[in-house]
XYZ file of C-alpha atoms in Angstrom:
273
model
C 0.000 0.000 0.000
C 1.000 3.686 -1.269
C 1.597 6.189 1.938
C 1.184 10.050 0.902
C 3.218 12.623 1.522
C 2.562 16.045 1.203
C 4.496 19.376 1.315
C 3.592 23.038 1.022
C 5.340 25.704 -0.949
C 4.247 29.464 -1.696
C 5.441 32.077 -4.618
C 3.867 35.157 -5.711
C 3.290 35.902 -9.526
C 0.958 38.469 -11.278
C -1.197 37.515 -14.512
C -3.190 38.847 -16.981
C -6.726 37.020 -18.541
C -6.823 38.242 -22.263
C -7.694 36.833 -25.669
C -6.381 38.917 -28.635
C -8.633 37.345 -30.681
C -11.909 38.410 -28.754
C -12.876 42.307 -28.613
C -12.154 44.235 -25.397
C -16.371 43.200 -24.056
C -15.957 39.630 -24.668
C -13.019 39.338 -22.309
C -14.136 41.997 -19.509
C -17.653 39.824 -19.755
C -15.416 36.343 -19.669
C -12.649 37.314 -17.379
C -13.954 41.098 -15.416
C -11.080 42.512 -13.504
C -8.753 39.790 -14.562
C -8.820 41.882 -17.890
C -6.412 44.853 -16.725
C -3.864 45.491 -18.838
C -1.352 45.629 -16.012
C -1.871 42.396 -15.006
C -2.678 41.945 -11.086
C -1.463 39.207 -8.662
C -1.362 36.155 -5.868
C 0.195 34.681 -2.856
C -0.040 31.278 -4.064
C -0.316 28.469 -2.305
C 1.020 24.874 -3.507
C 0.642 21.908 -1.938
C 2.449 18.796 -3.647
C 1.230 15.217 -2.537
C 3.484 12.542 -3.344
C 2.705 8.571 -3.431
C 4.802 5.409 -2.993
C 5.922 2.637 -1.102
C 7.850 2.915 2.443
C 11.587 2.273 1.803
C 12.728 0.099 4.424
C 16.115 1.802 5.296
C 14.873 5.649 5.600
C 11.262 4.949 6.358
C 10.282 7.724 3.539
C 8.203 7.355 0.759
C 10.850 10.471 0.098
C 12.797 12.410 1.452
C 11.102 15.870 2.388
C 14.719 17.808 1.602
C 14.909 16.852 -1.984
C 11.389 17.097 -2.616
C 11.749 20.683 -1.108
C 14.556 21.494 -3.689
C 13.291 19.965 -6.350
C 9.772 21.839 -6.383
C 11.619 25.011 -5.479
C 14.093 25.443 -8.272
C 10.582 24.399 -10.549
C 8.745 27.722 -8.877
C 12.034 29.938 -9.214
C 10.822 30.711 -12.724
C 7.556 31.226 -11.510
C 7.824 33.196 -8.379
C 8.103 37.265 -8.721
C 7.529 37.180 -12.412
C 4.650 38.397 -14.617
C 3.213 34.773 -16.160
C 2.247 35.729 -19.201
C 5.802 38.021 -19.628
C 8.585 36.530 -17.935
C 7.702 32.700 -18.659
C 7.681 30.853 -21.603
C 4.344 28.618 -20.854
C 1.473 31.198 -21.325
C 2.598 33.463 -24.301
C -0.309 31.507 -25.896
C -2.626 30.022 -23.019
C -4.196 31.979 -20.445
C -2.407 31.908 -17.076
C -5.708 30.484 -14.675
C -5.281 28.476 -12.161
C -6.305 25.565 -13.696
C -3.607 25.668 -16.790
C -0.393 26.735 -14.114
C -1.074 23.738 -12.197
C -0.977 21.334 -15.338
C 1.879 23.345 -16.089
C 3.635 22.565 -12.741
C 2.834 19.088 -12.862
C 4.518 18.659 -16.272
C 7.585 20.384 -14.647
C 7.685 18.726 -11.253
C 6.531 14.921 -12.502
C 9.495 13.966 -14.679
C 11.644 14.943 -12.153
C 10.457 12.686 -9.145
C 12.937 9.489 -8.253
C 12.157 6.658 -9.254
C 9.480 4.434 -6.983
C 7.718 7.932 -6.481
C 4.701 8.948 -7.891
C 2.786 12.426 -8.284
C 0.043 12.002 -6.957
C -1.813 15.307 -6.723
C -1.189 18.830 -6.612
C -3.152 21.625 -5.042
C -3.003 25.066 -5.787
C -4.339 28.105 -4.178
C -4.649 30.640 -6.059
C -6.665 32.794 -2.467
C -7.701 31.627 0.423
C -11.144 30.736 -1.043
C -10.450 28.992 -4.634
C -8.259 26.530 -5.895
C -7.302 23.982 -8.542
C -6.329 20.367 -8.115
C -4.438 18.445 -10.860
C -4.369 14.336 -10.991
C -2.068 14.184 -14.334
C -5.712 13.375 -16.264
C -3.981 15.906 -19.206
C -7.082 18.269 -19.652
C -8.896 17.493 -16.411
C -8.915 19.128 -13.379
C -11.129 20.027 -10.180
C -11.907 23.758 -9.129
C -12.855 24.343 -5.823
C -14.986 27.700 -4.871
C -15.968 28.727 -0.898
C -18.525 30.761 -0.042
C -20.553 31.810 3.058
C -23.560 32.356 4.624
C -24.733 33.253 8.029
C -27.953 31.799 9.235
C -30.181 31.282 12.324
C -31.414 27.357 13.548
C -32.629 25.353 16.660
C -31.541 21.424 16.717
C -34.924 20.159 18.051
C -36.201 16.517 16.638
C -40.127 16.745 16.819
C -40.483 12.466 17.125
C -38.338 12.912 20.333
C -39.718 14.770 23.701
C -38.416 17.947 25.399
C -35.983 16.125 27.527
C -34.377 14.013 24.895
C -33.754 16.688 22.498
C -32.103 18.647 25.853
C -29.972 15.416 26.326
C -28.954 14.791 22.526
C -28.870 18.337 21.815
C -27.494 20.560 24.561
C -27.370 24.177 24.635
C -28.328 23.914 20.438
C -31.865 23.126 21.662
C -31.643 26.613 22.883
C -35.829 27.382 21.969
C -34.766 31.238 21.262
C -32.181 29.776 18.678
C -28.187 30.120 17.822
C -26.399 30.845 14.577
C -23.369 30.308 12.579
C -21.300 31.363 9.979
C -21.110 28.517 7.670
C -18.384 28.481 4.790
C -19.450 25.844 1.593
C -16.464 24.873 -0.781
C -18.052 23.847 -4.031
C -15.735 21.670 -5.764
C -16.488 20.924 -9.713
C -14.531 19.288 -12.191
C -14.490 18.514 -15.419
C -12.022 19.750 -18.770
C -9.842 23.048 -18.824
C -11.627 25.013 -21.735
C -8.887 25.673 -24.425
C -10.236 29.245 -24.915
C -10.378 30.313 -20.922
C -8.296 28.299 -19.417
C -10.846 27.499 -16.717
C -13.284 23.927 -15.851
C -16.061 26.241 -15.073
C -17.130 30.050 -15.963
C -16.405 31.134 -12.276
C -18.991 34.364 -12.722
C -21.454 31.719 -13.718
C -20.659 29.076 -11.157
C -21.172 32.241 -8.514
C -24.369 32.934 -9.501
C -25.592 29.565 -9.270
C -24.842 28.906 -6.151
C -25.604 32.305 -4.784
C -28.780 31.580 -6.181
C -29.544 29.112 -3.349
C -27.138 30.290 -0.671
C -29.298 33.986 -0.676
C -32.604 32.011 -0.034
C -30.419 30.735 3.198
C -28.261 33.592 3.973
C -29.281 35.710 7.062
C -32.839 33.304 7.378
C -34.042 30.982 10.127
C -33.252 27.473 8.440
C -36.064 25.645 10.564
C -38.536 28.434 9.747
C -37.703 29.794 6.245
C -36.439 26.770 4.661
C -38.292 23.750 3.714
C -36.332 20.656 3.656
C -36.039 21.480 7.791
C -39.900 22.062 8.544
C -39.758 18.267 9.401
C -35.693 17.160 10.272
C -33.636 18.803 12.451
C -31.223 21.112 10.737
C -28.022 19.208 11.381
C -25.312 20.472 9.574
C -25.579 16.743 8.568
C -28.658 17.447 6.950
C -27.699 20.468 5.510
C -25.427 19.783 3.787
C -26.958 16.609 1.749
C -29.809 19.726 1.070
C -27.549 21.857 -0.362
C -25.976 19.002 -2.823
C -29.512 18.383 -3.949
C -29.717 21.418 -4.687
C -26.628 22.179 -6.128
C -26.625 19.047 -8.265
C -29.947 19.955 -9.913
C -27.602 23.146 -10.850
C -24.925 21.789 -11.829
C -25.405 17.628 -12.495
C -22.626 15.680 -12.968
C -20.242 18.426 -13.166
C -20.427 18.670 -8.786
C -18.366 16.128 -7.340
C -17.789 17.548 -3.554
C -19.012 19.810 -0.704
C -17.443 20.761 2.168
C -19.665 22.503 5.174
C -17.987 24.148 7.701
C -20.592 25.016 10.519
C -17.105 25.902 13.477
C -13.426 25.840 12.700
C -13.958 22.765 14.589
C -17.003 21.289 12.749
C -16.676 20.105 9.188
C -18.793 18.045 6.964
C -17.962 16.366 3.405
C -20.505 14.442 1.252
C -20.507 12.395 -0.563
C -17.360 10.812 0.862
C -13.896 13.104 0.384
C -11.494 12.255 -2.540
C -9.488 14.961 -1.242
């Protein structure tokens, strides 16, 4: 069996969306602020997840140093440079997030020793959106998070006062408590060859803003349906918020993440990440 390993690096780069070909509306109405001429820019984030068997002398599937320099002197051309400008891989393709991570894995793959595998890379472009890359040439997954602040009561009406005190503590509050949740939205599916991206990202906002404003700054158990009859769980919500999300966006949503605490976190269907 394979044990991971998995090591973060960061560089900073600006970029520029634009398609000479399309007129100055198509690209503000494709790409918005990512259209300025100057170009604009990132902390970014990389995280690179490597795969292979235990050696039996070192007990690494590798060692962390070499990874460390090997990734590095990859990112030296990246880091404090203008993409499109100071690199040779997006004269012609459009610097997203999606196409530099293919573009790092191409880089950093051939380079691993042998026995060692790529096995994912990660790449945060803010704190709230990223890529992932599997090697699956025009494939990738985009990941989106959003938030919304709502109102609910953990109360199960087939149990009595007393049990829903015991199972429920202080969230049986009658008067109600609230959170902050945070959604990541991960899609996946091909890297356009025209925008670089898997998904229009003004398009995938609106469609999920669409159903996170019905929710945002609401009562769930009051103003939302699907919890006039189950408790509002963050269990349940978030397998109510993939229905609804999947009539959206069908086979193209393959994750959510809810975070209801920094401490609280729930994935369905089951995590690939």
């Amino acid at each position: 069996m394979d044990v991971f390993a998995t090591r973060r690096f960061n560089f900073s780069a600006s970029h520029r969306y634009w398609r000479e070909e399309w007129s100055l509306e198509q690209n503000e109405a494709v790409f918005g602020k990512c259209t300025n001429r100057y170009g604009h820019g990132h902390n970014y984030e990389l995280f690179v997840t490597v795969a292979g068997a235990v050696d039996p002398i070192t007990g690494m599937v590798m060692n962390m140093v070499e990874l460390k320099r090997l990734v590095t002197t990859v990112l030296d051309q990246f880091d404090h440079k203008h993409l499109n400008e100071d690199t040779p891989y997006f004269r012609e393709v459009i610097p997203t997030t999606e196409n530099l991570v293919r573009v790092l894995w191409g880089l950093i793959e051939p380079q691993l020793p042998k026995g060692v595998r790529l096995a994912k890379l990660r790449l945060y472009e803010n704190s709230d959106l990223y890529a992932e890359y599997f090697g699956l040439q025009q494939q990738a997954t985009f990941n989106r998070r959003y938030e919304f602040s709502a109102a609910h009561r953990l109360h199960a009406q087939s149990l009595t006062d007393e049990a829903n005190r015991e199972i429920y503590g202080k969230c049986n509050n009658p008067n109600g408590h609230g959170h902050n949740y945070q959604l990541e939205v991960t899609v996946d599916g091909l890297i356009d060859a025209q925008t670089g991206m898997v998904i229009d990202l003004v398009d995938m906002d609106r469609r999920v803003q669409s159903v996170l404003d019905n929710w945002d700054h609401r009562h769930l158990d009051y103003q939302v349906a699907e919890f006039a009859e189950q408790p509002s769980t963050a269990e349940n919500i978030v397998v109510v918020l993939w229905q609804r999300l999947e009539a959206l966006f069908g086979s193209q949503l393959k994750h959510l993440r809810l975070w209801e605490t920094a401490n609280n976190v729930f994935d369905y269907p089951l995590s690939q990440h």
